[in-house]
Structure formats: C-alpha cells, structure tokens
XYZ file of C-alpha atoms in Angstrom:
731
model
C 31.206 13.006 37.112
C 32.291 10.321 39.647
C 28.699 9.000 41.152
C 26.788 8.870 37.856
C 28.053 5.451 37.098
C 26.756 4.384 40.546
C 23.399 5.424 39.522
C 23.423 4.052 36.057
C 23.809 0.690 37.925
C 21.233 1.240 39.842
C 18.325 1.635 37.557
C 20.073 -1.330 35.465
C 19.059 -3.323 38.153
C 22.589 -3.853 39.989
C 22.646 -4.824 43.785
C 22.115 -2.451 46.332
C 20.314 0.981 46.536
C 21.570 4.389 45.411
C 20.398 7.878 46.321
C 20.999 10.125 43.951
C 21.727 13.831 44.899
C 18.859 15.823 43.256
C 21.009 18.893 42.679
C 23.818 16.959 40.615
C 21.450 15.328 38.489
C 19.305 18.581 37.958
C 22.681 20.381 37.078
C 23.332 17.139 34.000
C 19.794 17.880 33.069
C 20.689 21.659 32.520
C 17.893 21.626 34.251
C 19.617 23.510 37.751
C 17.199 26.305 38.594
C 14.040 23.989 39.781
C 16.933 22.418 41.867
C 16.778 23.440 45.736
C 17.081 21.568 49.129
C 13.926 20.337 50.241
C 13.608 22.178 54.009
C 12.752 19.742 56.965
C 9.969 22.457 57.528
C 7.709 21.415 54.624
C 4.369 21.849 55.364
C 2.341 18.718 53.646
C -1.105 18.830 52.961
C -3.619 16.206 51.911
C -1.464 12.787 51.333
C -2.491 10.862 48.455
C -1.820 6.423 48.528
C -2.536 3.138 47.383
C -3.196 0.510 49.834
C -2.841 -2.415 48.226
C -3.519 -4.028 52.052
C -5.944 -6.313 49.924
C -3.474 -7.735 47.789
C -1.396 -8.425 50.973
C -3.629 -9.793 52.589
C -4.422 -12.312 49.317
C -0.831 -13.246 50.158
C -0.752 -13.775 53.273
C -3.772 -15.835 55.340
C -6.008 -17.045 53.016
C -9.964 -15.829 53.551
C -12.781 -18.034 54.448
C -14.060 -20.541 52.256
C -17.429 -20.056 51.284
C -18.747 -23.401 52.476
C -16.801 -22.816 55.683
C -19.009 -19.391 56.934
C -22.219 -21.107 55.528
C -21.289 -24.349 57.930
C -20.108 -21.622 60.543
C -23.269 -19.249 60.155
C -25.188 -22.165 59.779
C -25.279 -22.955 63.694
C -28.305 -22.631 65.666
C -28.117 -19.220 67.985
C -30.058 -16.803 69.357
C -27.304 -13.832 68.956
C -26.838 -15.038 65.275
C -24.050 -13.277 63.479
C -24.070 -9.789 61.698
C -23.430 -10.389 57.912
C -24.583 -8.793 54.167
C -25.560 -10.674 51.891
C -23.844 -8.605 48.333
C -24.681 -9.966 44.787
C -26.383 -13.251 43.276
C -25.973 -16.259 45.407
C -26.490 -18.643 47.898
C -27.086 -17.545 51.404
C -27.036 -19.719 54.391
C -30.046 -19.994 57.350
C -28.668 -18.772 60.590
C -31.889 -20.765 62.865
C -32.876 -17.963 65.469
C -35.976 -20.875 66.590
C -36.955 -23.723 65.405
C -39.500 -25.246 68.564
C -41.364 -28.345 67.486
C -45.031 -28.535 67.974
C -45.850 -32.265 67.994
C -44.239 -33.729 64.335
C -43.896 -30.296 63.500
C -41.135 -28.068 63.006
C -41.610 -24.000 63.322
C -38.731 -22.483 62.207
C -36.827 -19.226 61.708
C -34.034 -18.939 60.140
C -31.965 -15.537 59.015
C -30.683 -14.993 55.692
C -29.505 -11.268 55.935
C -29.399 -8.847 58.271
C -30.873 -6.106 56.340
C -33.693 -5.575 53.723
C -32.984 -8.017 50.160
C -34.601 -7.864 46.652
C -35.097 -11.649 46.620
C -37.731 -11.170 43.882
C -37.746 -14.560 43.114
C -35.565 -17.591 45.178
C -34.540 -21.055 44.738
C -34.943 -22.656 48.460
C -32.460 -25.752 49.068
C -33.067 -28.022 52.338
C -29.857 -30.030 52.994
C -27.740 -29.432 49.546
C -31.728 -30.370 47.727
C -33.619 -27.994 46.336
C -37.008 -28.026 47.214
C -39.610 -27.380 44.350
C -42.239 -24.819 45.745
C -45.961 -23.495 44.961
C -47.774 -20.693 45.751
C -47.129 -17.462 47.612
C -44.330 -17.395 49.641
C -43.894 -14.118 50.279
C -47.363 -13.567 51.940
C -47.479 -14.118 55.383
C -50.535 -14.073 56.151
C -51.513 -16.657 53.803
C -51.056 -20.823 53.421
C -47.459 -20.244 52.378
C -45.729 -21.767 49.515
C -45.839 -25.751 49.417
C -43.068 -27.823 47.778
C -44.382 -30.965 45.659
C -41.344 -32.768 45.295
C -40.262 -36.002 47.639
C -38.949 -36.062 49.716
C -40.585 -33.115 51.121
C -43.979 -33.051 48.926
C -46.540 -32.502 51.971
C -43.543 -31.767 54.176
C -42.741 -28.705 53.628
C -44.078 -25.047 54.077
C -42.437 -22.108 53.346
C -42.105 -18.006 53.448
C -40.235 -15.637 53.373
C -39.952 -11.584 54.109
C -37.647 -9.661 52.431
C -37.043 -6.730 55.598
C -40.587 -5.003 55.564
C -42.583 -7.801 57.884
C -43.856 -6.468 61.185
C -44.853 -10.252 62.653
C -44.105 -14.169 62.109
C -46.622 -15.596 59.520
C -49.847 -16.107 61.121
C -49.670 -19.710 60.850
C -46.815 -19.895 63.235
C -48.583 -17.693 66.152
C -52.062 -19.700 64.868
C -51.146 -23.167 65.080
C -47.785 -22.880 67.132
C -48.733 -19.987 69.559
C -47.094 -18.655 72.490
C -48.770 -19.568 75.641
C -47.162 -18.501 78.895
C -46.038 -21.002 81.470
C -47.643 -23.992 78.670
C -45.093 -23.130 75.352
C -42.945 -20.362 76.531
C -40.797 -21.519 73.372
C -43.802 -21.286 70.453
C -44.221 -17.695 68.572
C -45.543 -14.584 69.744
C -46.542 -11.840 67.516
C -43.425 -9.845 68.128
C -40.923 -12.850 67.246
C -39.945 -10.429 64.145
C -36.581 -9.903 63.680
C -38.048 -6.942 62.010
C -35.586 -5.705 59.159
C -34.050 -8.912 57.872
C -34.217 -10.948 55.334
C -35.920 -14.379 57.362
C -37.152 -17.688 55.835
C -39.548 -19.667 58.179
C -40.516 -22.806 57.579
C -42.766 -25.512 58.591
C -40.945 -29.224 58.222
C -42.963 -31.816 59.088
C -41.690 -35.504 59.634
C -43.765 -37.436 58.054
C -43.938 -41.205 58.015
C -40.798 -42.894 59.829
C -39.821 -45.009 57.002
C -38.853 -41.889 54.726
C -37.744 -39.694 57.637
C -34.342 -39.980 57.982
C -33.704 -39.679 54.352
C -35.840 -36.674 53.978
C -34.173 -35.289 57.155
C -30.364 -36.300 57.441
C -30.074 -33.719 59.983
C -32.516 -31.943 62.490
C -32.373 -28.695 61.902
C -31.407 -28.964 57.962
C -28.929 -27.081 56.277
C -30.888 -24.284 55.185
C -29.789 -22.391 51.858
C -31.532 -19.760 49.640
C -30.068 -18.592 45.879
C -31.934 -15.345 45.085
C -30.576 -11.453 44.560
C -29.824 -10.068 47.896
C -28.110 -6.947 49.398
C -30.496 -3.404 48.335
C -27.517 -0.978 47.268
C -27.446 3.325 46.318
C -25.551 3.827 42.994
C -24.528 7.512 43.115
C -25.242 7.692 39.818
C -28.191 7.825 39.520
C -29.147 8.505 43.727
C -31.672 4.947 42.860
C -31.330 2.296 45.582
C -31.557 -1.429 44.050
C -30.168 -4.716 44.264
C -26.961 -4.414 41.972
C -24.199 -6.578 41.854
C -21.737 -4.052 40.661
C -18.593 -4.564 42.854
C -17.373 -0.840 43.335
C -21.256 -0.106 44.670
C -20.653 -3.226 47.014
C -18.081 -2.210 48.424
C -19.372 1.500 49.444
C -22.564 0.274 50.373
C -20.134 -1.886 53.026
C -17.951 1.104 53.476
C -20.857 3.069 54.425
C -23.914 0.519 56.028
C -21.677 -1.990 58.156
C -22.357 -2.038 61.811
C -18.886 -1.164 62.987
C -17.651 2.187 61.646
C -20.002 3.716 58.921
C -18.106 6.437 56.525
C -20.641 8.734 55.866
C -21.251 9.830 51.680
C -18.120 13.093 52.265
C -15.885 10.636 53.482
C -15.702 8.979 50.756
C -13.643 9.940 48.037
C -15.180 10.725 44.673
C -13.915 7.619 42.844
C -16.856 5.823 44.579
C -19.521 7.920 43.108
C -18.456 7.047 38.968
C -15.429 6.405 37.953
C -15.101 3.017 40.004
C -19.207 1.970 39.004
C -18.351 2.264 35.198
C -14.870 0.686 35.452
C -17.034 -2.041 37.373
C -20.046 -2.434 34.645
C -17.335 -2.315 31.374
C -18.587 -4.770 29.388
C -15.365 -8.667 28.851
C -16.312 -10.288 25.874
C -16.154 -14.107 26.539
C -14.444 -16.791 24.331
C -17.105 -18.886 23.259
C -19.437 -16.377 22.957
C -21.901 -13.259 25.140
C -19.956 -10.608 27.755
C -20.161 -9.685 31.482
C -19.373 -7.241 33.595
C -16.161 -6.491 34.427
C -16.410 -6.930 38.248
C -19.678 -8.024 39.742
C -19.577 -8.935 43.515
C -21.676 -12.031 45.370
C -20.897 -13.541 48.542
C -22.010 -13.194 52.252
C -20.060 -10.353 54.353
C -19.114 -11.757 57.808
C -18.818 -8.580 60.201
C -16.490 -9.040 63.490
C -14.013 -7.171 65.104
C -11.312 -4.248 63.548
C -11.229 -2.231 61.161
C -13.793 -2.572 58.699
C -11.388 -1.723 55.857
C -9.112 -5.006 56.510
C -12.609 -6.936 56.515
C -13.470 -6.405 53.328
C -9.836 -7.038 51.847
C -11.353 -10.429 50.628
C -14.310 -8.617 49.151
C -11.038 -6.164 47.373
C -9.142 -8.727 46.376
C -11.877 -10.380 44.592
C -12.302 -7.442 42.034
C -8.605 -6.715 42.087
C -9.299 -3.587 43.510
C -7.568 -1.261 46.174
C -8.594 1.131 48.163
C -6.395 4.736 48.231
C -6.532 8.236 50.610
C -6.697 11.224 49.227
C -6.499 13.498 52.035
C -8.791 11.994 54.579
C -11.250 10.636 52.201
C -11.289 6.643 51.144
C -11.722 5.512 47.790
C -11.710 3.181 45.387
C -8.911 2.322 42.740
C -10.757 0.235 40.093
C -9.107 -3.362 38.442
C -7.725 -1.281 35.672
C -5.573 0.540 33.583
C -5.166 4.484 33.695
C -3.658 6.094 31.428
C -1.466 8.690 32.923
C -3.104 12.236 32.644
C 0.899 14.044 33.582
C 4.299 13.751 31.921
C 7.258 15.133 33.812
C 10.956 15.553 32.553
C 12.754 16.473 36.000
C 12.337 15.411 38.905
C 12.897 17.392 42.149
C 14.585 16.764 46.037
C 17.354 16.180 47.744
C 17.669 12.232 46.486
C 15.638 9.488 44.955
C 16.380 5.661 45.816
C 16.167 3.090 43.013
C 15.838 0.041 45.469
C 16.453 -3.378 44.438
C 14.573 -6.568 43.259
C 12.056 -7.576 46.566
C 13.572 -10.382 48.673
C 12.608 -13.568 47.494
C 10.289 -14.363 50.277
C 7.899 -11.569 48.755
C 8.507 -13.231 45.192
C 5.440 -15.361 43.528
C 5.560 -17.573 40.615
C 2.704 -19.569 40.572
C -0.650 -18.356 41.233
C -3.843 -20.961 42.786
C -6.597 -19.591 42.956
C -9.870 -20.304 44.169
C -14.328 -18.704 43.948
C -17.729 -18.244 44.312
C -18.760 -21.060 41.758
C -22.035 -20.778 41.101
C -21.935 -24.459 39.088
C -21.566 -25.649 42.493
C -23.618 -24.334 44.614
C -21.916 -21.360 44.875
C -18.850 -22.914 46.692
C -15.660 -23.029 46.624
C -14.200 -24.197 42.841
C -10.114 -24.137 42.115
C -8.630 -22.109 39.168
C -5.991 -24.426 37.292
C -2.426 -23.384 38.897
C -1.391 -20.318 36.966
C 1.968 -19.697 36.627
C 3.322 -15.973 36.090
C 4.508 -16.167 32.605
C 9.050 -16.014 32.919
C 8.525 -15.851 36.499
C 10.343 -19.088 37.399
C 13.366 -18.588 35.045
C 13.941 -14.758 36.360
C 13.449 -16.842 40.269
C 16.709 -19.386 39.450
C 14.067 -21.632 39.340
C 12.924 -22.160 42.205
C 9.221 -21.879 42.638
C 7.284 -19.865 45.466
C 3.581 -20.565 44.764
C 0.916 -19.047 46.348
C -3.280 -19.364 47.215
C -4.626 -16.655 46.363
C -8.975 -17.279 47.454
C -11.388 -14.718 46.051
C -14.717 -14.979 48.343
C -16.680 -12.658 46.520
C -15.522 -13.238 42.882
C -18.937 -15.547 41.688
C -17.387 -15.990 38.207
C -14.109 -18.063 37.011
C -13.876 -15.761 33.685
C -13.405 -12.705 36.254
C -11.406 -15.004 38.647
C -8.726 -15.257 35.860
C -8.309 -11.793 35.194
C -7.927 -10.929 38.786
C -5.724 -14.095 38.737
C -3.811 -12.217 36.337
C -3.696 -8.695 37.304
C -2.783 -9.600 41.131
C -0.001 -12.411 39.849
C 1.100 -8.880 37.642
C 1.185 -5.901 40.193
C 3.140 -7.586 43.020
C 6.089 -9.216 39.969
C 6.470 -5.449 39.825
C 9.781 -4.044 40.984
C 10.941 -1.098 39.361
C 10.570 1.558 42.416
C 11.283 5.310 42.569
C 11.411 5.985 46.669
C 12.482 9.158 48.445
C 12.108 11.903 46.153
C 9.616 15.052 45.029
C 8.139 15.199 42.307
C 7.562 18.904 40.567
C 4.510 21.201 40.623
C 2.975 19.415 37.806
C 2.086 17.348 40.078
C 0.325 18.029 42.061
C -3.355 16.727 41.284
C -1.736 13.174 40.550
C -3.235 11.013 43.697
C -2.612 7.368 44.909
C -3.388 4.649 42.380
C -2.379 7.569 38.979
C -0.185 7.082 36.847
C 2.225 9.485 35.344
C 4.655 9.209 32.543
C 8.488 10.012 32.999
C 10.348 11.348 30.128
C 13.887 11.890 31.531
C 16.821 13.391 29.117
C 19.667 11.285 28.179
C 21.531 9.931 29.845
C 18.539 9.348 32.175
C 15.910 8.051 30.125
C 16.767 4.637 31.566
C 14.229 6.000 34.667
C 11.227 6.599 31.141
C 8.179 4.900 31.393
C 5.186 4.665 32.979
C 4.503 4.936 36.810
C 1.934 4.165 39.201
C 2.198 6.812 41.942
C 1.489 4.393 44.990
C 1.947 7.258 47.875
C 2.208 10.519 46.931
C 2.109 14.449 50.158
C 1.673 17.508 48.366
C 3.465 20.338 50.601
C 4.748 23.916 50.713
C 7.803 24.539 51.045
C 8.178 27.877 53.056
C 11.637 28.612 51.801
C 11.335 27.410 48.490
C 13.305 28.824 45.883
C 15.008 32.769 45.868
C 13.369 33.072 49.164
C 9.692 32.214 47.966
C 7.237 29.968 49.026
C 7.591 26.338 46.807
C 5.027 23.602 46.186
C 6.757 20.194 46.858
C 5.157 16.596 46.543
C 7.141 14.222 47.593
C 6.075 10.819 46.005
C 7.166 7.257 45.600
C 6.159 5.454 42.339
C 6.325 1.816 41.105
C 6.513 1.670 37.374
C 3.675 0.379 35.675
C 2.602 -1.029 32.337
C -0.580 -1.669 30.441
C -0.518 -5.000 29.488
C -1.496 -6.166 33.046
C -4.311 -5.698 31.589
C -4.824 -6.735 28.632
C -7.011 -9.623 28.280
C -7.538 -11.736 25.060
C -10.201 -14.063 25.667
C -9.347 -16.608 22.656
C -5.493 -16.405 24.618
C -6.202 -16.009 28.399
C -9.644 -17.964 28.865
C -8.907 -21.782 30.204
C -11.177 -23.936 29.988
C -12.969 -24.529 33.368
C -12.665 -27.532 34.441
C -16.120 -26.977 37.208
C -18.399 -30.195 36.846
C -21.576 -29.047 37.270
C -23.188 -29.048 41.536
C -25.142 -32.304 41.210
C -28.040 -31.302 44.551
C -29.801 -34.862 44.010
C -28.339 -36.973 46.560
C -27.229 -40.394 45.021
C -27.783 -42.383 48.224
C -27.693 -45.909 49.302
C -29.416 -48.362 47.243
C -32.358 -50.290 48.606
C -31.674 -53.779 49.769
C -33.472 -56.233 47.956
C -36.848 -57.984 49.117
C -37.322 -59.223 53.048
C -38.060 -63.077 52.298
C -39.238 -65.327 55.495
C -38.565 -68.575 57.093
C -40.066 -70.237 59.955
C -40.932 -73.342 62.385
C -38.773 -75.957 62.980
C -35.830 -75.185 60.827
C -35.471 -72.030 62.054
C -36.377 -72.264 66.043
C -34.213 -72.251 68.982
C -33.672 -75.662 70.637
C -32.302 -75.016 73.417
C -32.854 -78.794 74.482
C -34.874 -77.906 77.226
C -36.677 -74.998 75.604
C -37.277 -74.096 72.269
C -37.409 -70.086 70.932
C -39.450 -69.441 68.310
C -38.126 -66.617 65.672
C -38.411 -65.839 62.512
C -35.740 -66.030 60.061
C -35.684 -62.679 57.242
C -33.240 -62.928 54.426
C -32.525 -60.564 51.498
C -30.103 -60.151 48.787
C -27.201 -57.207 49.084
C -27.401 -52.804 47.954
C -25.617 -52.736 45.170
C -24.255 -49.691 46.967
C -21.296 -49.961 49.352
C -22.492 -50.180 52.215
C -21.307 -50.205 56.284
C -23.862 -52.112 57.154
C -28.228 -53.286 57.411
C -30.153 -51.680 60.362
C -33.661 -53.547 61.422
C -36.830 -52.841 62.907
C -39.306 -54.544 63.711
C -43.395 -54.124 65.575
C -44.563 -55.484 68.996
C -46.970 -59.028 69.336
C -50.103 -58.206 67.494
C -52.261 -61.032 68.001
C -54.919 -59.791 65.344
C -52.098 -58.884 62.189
C -51.987 -55.979 60.582
C -49.243 -53.644 60.564
C -49.020 -51.052 63.615
C -46.425 -48.740 62.522
C -44.634 -48.627 65.927
C -41.121 -50.118 65.529
C -38.271 -51.074 67.361
C -35.335 -51.110 66.844
C -34.043 -54.898 65.892
C -30.006 -53.772 65.706
C -27.097 -53.864 62.857
C -26.525 -56.278 60.408
C -22.732 -55.998 59.229
C -22.473 -55.917 55.804
C -20.502 -58.756 55.337
C -23.002 -61.550 56.475
C -23.691 -63.707 53.945
C -25.654 -67.008 54.253
C -25.042 -70.143 51.346
C -26.869 -68.614 49.103
C -25.476 -64.641 49.538
C -28.309 -63.354 51.120
C -28.093 -61.392 53.895
C -29.993 -62.735 56.627
C -30.568 -62.470 61.032
C -33.793 -63.668 63.602
C -36.427 -62.153 64.991
C -37.040 -63.924 68.414
C -41.084 -63.981 68.949
C -44.365 -65.236 70.578
C -46.302 -67.810 68.344
C -49.297 -67.317 66.615
C -48.715 -63.483 66.794
C -48.396 -60.961 64.135
C -44.950 -59.420 63.557
C -43.831 -56.748 60.612
C -39.715 -57.016 60.067
C -38.405 -54.085 57.963
C -34.178 -53.231 57.105
C -32.728 -50.451 54.940
C -29.005 -50.388 54.051
C -26.483 -48.029 55.683
C -23.225 -46.541 53.745
C -21.360 -43.235 53.214
C -23.992 -41.988 50.949
C -26.500 -41.881 53.636
C -29.421 -44.225 54.260
C -31.571 -46.489 51.650
C -35.412 -46.928 52.114
C -36.644 -49.356 54.034
C -38.003 -52.736 52.622
C -40.311 -54.031 54.928
C -42.199 -57.633 55.129
C -45.787 -57.304 57.348
C -47.630 -60.010 59.296
C -45.351 -63.154 59.564
C -46.338 -65.049 62.388
C -43.504 -67.147 64.414
C -44.408 -71.023 64.427
C -43.388 -73.786 66.140
C -43.901 -76.751 64.944
C -43.733 -79.922 67.762
C -45.020 -83.402 66.623
C -46.843 -84.560 69.189
C -48.576 -88.972 69.454
C -52.601 -89.178 69.561
C -54.214 -90.184 72.773
C -55.093 -94.082 73.031
C -57.057 -96.233 74.061
C -60.391 -94.269 73.692
C -63.589 -95.620 75.188
C -66.861 -93.687 75.494
C -70.202 -95.644 77.843
C -73.601 -94.091 78.308
C -75.648 -93.991 81.086
C -78.993 -92.036 82.108
C -78.444 -88.451 79.939
C -74.723 -88.741 80.226
C -72.335 -90.269 78.372
C -68.419 -91.241 80.148
C -65.394 -90.924 78.146
C -61.886 -92.249 78.776
C -58.617 -91.833 76.595
C -55.239 -92.684 77.819
C -52.794 -89.933 77.091
C -49.490 -90.544 74.886
C -45.788 -92.022 76.227
C -44.456 -88.362 74.798
C -43.022 -85.928 76.426
C -43.698 -83.742 74.100
C -47.189 -84.237 75.738
C -48.766 -81.776 78.573
C -52.208 -81.543 78.156
C -55.428 -83.745 76.683
C -58.641 -82.089 75.210
C -61.226 -83.853 74.862
C -64.498 -82.615 72.164
C -67.770 -84.093 71.400
C -70.624 -83.722 69.042
C -73.685 -84.876 67.612
C -71.761 -86.299 64.002
C -68.987 -88.275 63.463
C -66.983 -85.069 62.464
C -63.979 -84.262 64.182
C -64.448 -80.538 62.741
C -67.861 -79.597 64.277
C -66.711 -81.241 67.844
C -66.838 -78.256 70.291
C -63.859 -78.692 73.003
C -65.882 -80.080 76.092
C -64.687 -78.189 79.576
C -61.120 -77.121 79.216
C -57.696 -78.402 77.991
C -56.686 -81.060 81.160
C -52.902 -81.006 82.120
C -51.769 -84.128 83.506
C -48.508 -86.249 83.167
C -48.435 -88.969 79.751
C -49.299 -92.852 80.189
C -52.351 -91.803 81.845
C -55.670 -92.599 81.569
C -58.191 -89.689 81.649
C -62.221 -89.572 82.223
C -64.382 -86.645 81.876
C -68.005 -87.451 82.006
C -70.615 -84.938 79.375
C -74.601 -84.662 81.338
C -77.803 -83.655 80.425
C -77.764 -85.279 77.720
C -81.128 -86.526 77.628
C -82.699 -89.992 76.231
C -81.721 -91.788 73.210
C -78.738 -89.302 72.729
C -75.471 -90.618 70.747
C -72.597 -88.724 71.124
C -69.080 -88.613 69.483
C -65.824 -88.215 70.776
C -62.401 -86.681 70.003
C -59.355 -86.618 71.363
C -55.834 -84.597 70.685
C -52.934 -84.037 72.339
C -51.530 -80.154 73.320
C -47.228 -79.378 73.651
C -45.591 -76.166 74.490
C -46.070 -73.256 72.479
C -49.763 -73.950 70.913
C -48.485 -77.328 69.885
C -51.162 -79.916 68.655
C -51.411 -83.032 68.275
C -54.479 -84.792 64.747
C -57.677 -85.855 66.426
C -58.406 -89.291 67.554
C -61.125 -91.561 65.508
C -64.165 -90.956 67.164
C -66.361 -93.066 70.221
C -69.341 -92.728 70.646
C -72.077 -93.998 72.905
C -75.824 -93.005 73.855
C -77.399 -92.081 76.580
C -80.079 -94.487 77.713
C -83.704 -94.655 76.266
C-alpha cells in the first residue's frame, strides 16, 4: 500500500505530520474487524487530561522570588495581603498597627492569615536573630524578652497562633485606647482573631546605639517555624505537614477565592499523591529526605486559583489532572503502565514533528528556597539537559525555572531533571482513538503501545495527555461502541531515575550570616583647645574645640558627629545635636580625621562621632566634659599706691597700655597673699593707660590692708595679679 512509506517516514522523524487512515492500518495489521469510521455523533463523557500549566508557567513569566514577596509583605497596611504560609520556612510579618507611646512601639505584625502550628519559633529583626527567654504564647503574661545585644532590654514578644481573642494584656494596659486622646492605641477588640500574629513591644533605647539597633522603623520582622495546619485524608487528622500534595490540596480547599469541596477533588489527592510525596529519597552524603515537601508563602490575588498554585506545583514536579469534573494530582513520579494496547481505532492518527525551536530548552537555571540563606532564593548550578545542545544544532536555549516552594536543594535538582527531560519529549500520537480496553486510563496515566510489525516503531510507553471516553451509537454491526479519543506523548521511566552518587551536585550555598558585619568604630577622640585652635578674625576671637580621631578600618562614606550644648557645671547632659558630616578623605598631617566645634569659653561640651559606611553605621565614640579656652595674654596694671586715712584706705592703679585690656579688678586682703584676697566691688571697665582709684572704708583704726590688681580681657581672660601695695588706717 503506497501510504505506508510516508507513515513510517513520519514515525522515524521526517518533517511534517502524516494522517494515517486507521482502517488501512487495521487491515494491514489484520485487525479489520475492529476498524470503523468514527462518527461525529460520538457521545463523550468523563473527559480526563493532564494539565501542564505548571511547566508552561515555569517557562513563561518567572514566579516572584521569596525576598520579593517578603519585601511587599513587610509594607505597613491595615488591609494586608491574604496569605497562607506552608511547611517550615520563614514568614515575613506585615505591620498592621504600630502605634508609638513615649519611646516604645507597640506593634502587631500579621504572619499567616490562618492558625498555625508554630510550636516553637525563631524571631529575626532586620535579618538578625533575637534570642528570647520567657513564655511568648501567654498573652496575659509578661511575654518573652530579648537577652542579647543589641536587643537586650529593648524587645518583648508575644505570639498568638490563631486561638487568641484579644491583644496582649500589656498592650491594652500600657498602651490603651482612650477616645479623643489616644485614638491610635490598643482596644481589646483589636485582636486579628483567627490569624497568626506576633506582637512586639520595642524600646528605642539610648541614642548612642539606636541607629544600629533599629536601622529601619518599623523593623523587618521575620519568624521561622512550622506553619499552616492541613488535613490528611489518609488519617482524617488535621495538623502540621509539609507534604507537597497535602499542602496543594489544602490550598485548593481553603483558599479565599474559590474553594474546592472534597467531592470536587479526585481520589489522587487522597492517597496516591500524598504517598508518593512521602517516599524516602537517599542523599549522597548519607541520610534521606521525603521526596516532595513544600515550604513558602502563598499570597492570594485575583485570578484562577489553579493558576496561582502553579509555582507551588512546579516546585514538586507535579501536574494537575482533570478526571471528569474533578481535579486531581499527578505526582512527579513514574507511574507504571496499567494497560497494554496491541491495536488502535479511529479515522486517523497524527504523528507531529518535533517541537518548534522556540519551545525547546537545552539548559535550565533553577532557583529554590534556601534554608541556609534565611529562606531566600538560591541558585543551582546551570544544568545542561543531556544531549540536548547537540540535538539542537549547538544553539543554546536557556530557560530559568523558579521553585519558590521548594525548600530543599536536592529536591530542586530532582525537579530540574524531571522538568527538563519531560520538556524534551517529542514523539506524540494525536487525533486518534484508543480501544475500549483503555477506558480506565486517565490523564497522567501511562500505557504500553505494542503494535505488530511493521508498526512496532510506534511501540513504547506513553503518558496520557488527554482522553475523552465516549459512546458511538452507530458502532460496529449497528451496536453502541465505546470510543476513547486520546492524545499521548512518549514517556520514559529514566526521566525519574535518581542516583545520588551520580546525579546529586555539590551545593554552593553559602550559609546565611545573620551577624551584622557593620562598620568598624573610629578611634578614640582627642581634643585641643586654646589659641592654637581658636579662630582669630582680627577683631574677634572665636573659641573652638578641635577634635581628632583615627579613621575607621572599614570602608566608609563619611563620619557623623554630634555635640551637647552649653553646660556650665560639667557632666554629660545627654541632649545631642548634630554637628554635621566629615568627609571620608579629611585628614590632618598625622593621618587623623578632625573637626572643629565653636564654643563659649569655660563652658563644658561633649562630642561624639561615628563612621558611616555601606554596611551601616558604627557605634558612637565620645569624649565628655571638654571646656573651650581662650588664651589672651594681658599686661598687668602698674603704678599701684595705697594711702591710709581715718577708717579708710585709698588705692590706685594705672591700667596697662595693652589693646587686649578691657577692665581692671582690685582685690583686698588682710595678709600679703593674693590667693586670700577678695574682689572689692566689681570689675571697672575703662580705657588703657588710665589711673583708677577706689576707696575702701569702714575699716576701723590701725588696720593694715594689702591690695592686688589684675587686668581683664575678652572671653574671661585675665592677667596675673600685681605685687601687693599696702596701707594702714589712722590710729
């Protein structure tokens, strides 16, 4: 028969597609009794097909990365995104209320839009672990408190797992709502019932370490633990599980968009799927893991729920299947054929060409959710699909596949292999009809095709991509006949083979370091005061304090500095004001960073500096109780005289001929000691080279007094005392 040659050509990969008349094939195979024309009046029922939307989506727009989702969820909102957190992972808290009272924030953060297991948890603030002591789950108690720097004494924590009825008692006691006064504080009804919440009382603390402790306000809140409670239809129990099939089933049934009822889900969700996910896979370095686990945050939005679950499905190499009106689960495992077909029915079958080049992939780059990196995205080594590049003529075709719900690098490797090899399958049978023996087959099932020679080129294992059971009312000999139009793709068990020693690669996944490397402190402060650093403008002297320090050993962008205000009694006031920023390249001759503070003389100041760099700010380095000094050398008064009289003495001095002179002070004492002398009256402001007289009365008889004088200038400067002059009152 002349059409057999092009049929065999199509089977062997010739370009184009060929329709083979099934009656001719049946006759050639000696199966004419089964050959019949498929009437357009076939009554179809119970269609079943494999939904490859997860893989299709994986090769299309990439799924949001965990850190991108976390960044969005961290934004403050009174209408936070509805989310379910599955498995064991790190969840980002959305601030839903962060009122401030005094120096404290009383903040509530939504973690999961439903109850959670969270038997234990680890808190991270701005990516730093917070070590806690105390009972965080007792909302009526004092909570759990941080015990290590920089959070010790500044963080108190309460966690509610969805069974609470009010905020922590401390919130409603210490930060209570008062109408018209404190409208933004907490009522007992502000509970966020049925949600998993973390409640944080955060104390700003001293200003010296505030920037390091709270680099962002509110802080990024993340909690690591075991999350959503899911039902296991195998036992009827509800509890925490990271089983991939059970998590998908839960999302389908309990989502806020369109929840499936149990009767709308295929039995593959009841046992086959969960059992396949629970199978144990050995690891190269010893130990084992469950075949498919699920972890991550599912954020619901508009659109079909099945589409929103695609990132979760591809993370477990799973596909949805439709069986009649029910949705089922095809696990990422090889399913042994349950039927062997030795003949085919129908008007014609098509054997399509290879996939278009735009759909072919020969290298995969896969990302997954890395526990070692704080449950952020990590990448596997780019993987070349074996033999694909040569088969594609050496033209690279690279695709990126994100697995945001895959918290295991070895699971990601297995999903990568399955995804890549499944995508390379190209031999298909389409457009024909399977015989009644295939009635029990559904999408995702496999069948063995074993045709007699010369059509055994078609033989092999095929996966059912779609099957549409129906009845032909015309049938053979006028009887009703079963007809099963179907499409199949050549399948292979080796797609799922996994030999850890050969297939498992080394994971170059640097462990996440939650220690803030920060910026090294600058060196200790030293200060210089006096004429050497004061600013003399020619007519006015501006007193200054010069401060200097060794630069930070870190790469910095500059140095912030602050100072306290005028303090005449010494001691750190603690009220700092900004002084400005010193450039990172400012150095003096000795290599120190330096700056100047203009001051009032004889007043005390405190100064502090810190380094600013790409890794954050250093701690403050400070020096306290520094006093500005103006060193003005003024000549002493001259020509002192003292003349006694009746109960009084008249004293005179000539002021010096010195431009820095402003006033004269005259002191008196009963002894010849300026240290024991007391100021007579007040300073007398006069001009230079002028005789100044004062009279000290009410001294009594025969009293001897000693007198000293000194000059005064600007900025409280003073000369030395003169030698004494003395006189005695009349007897």
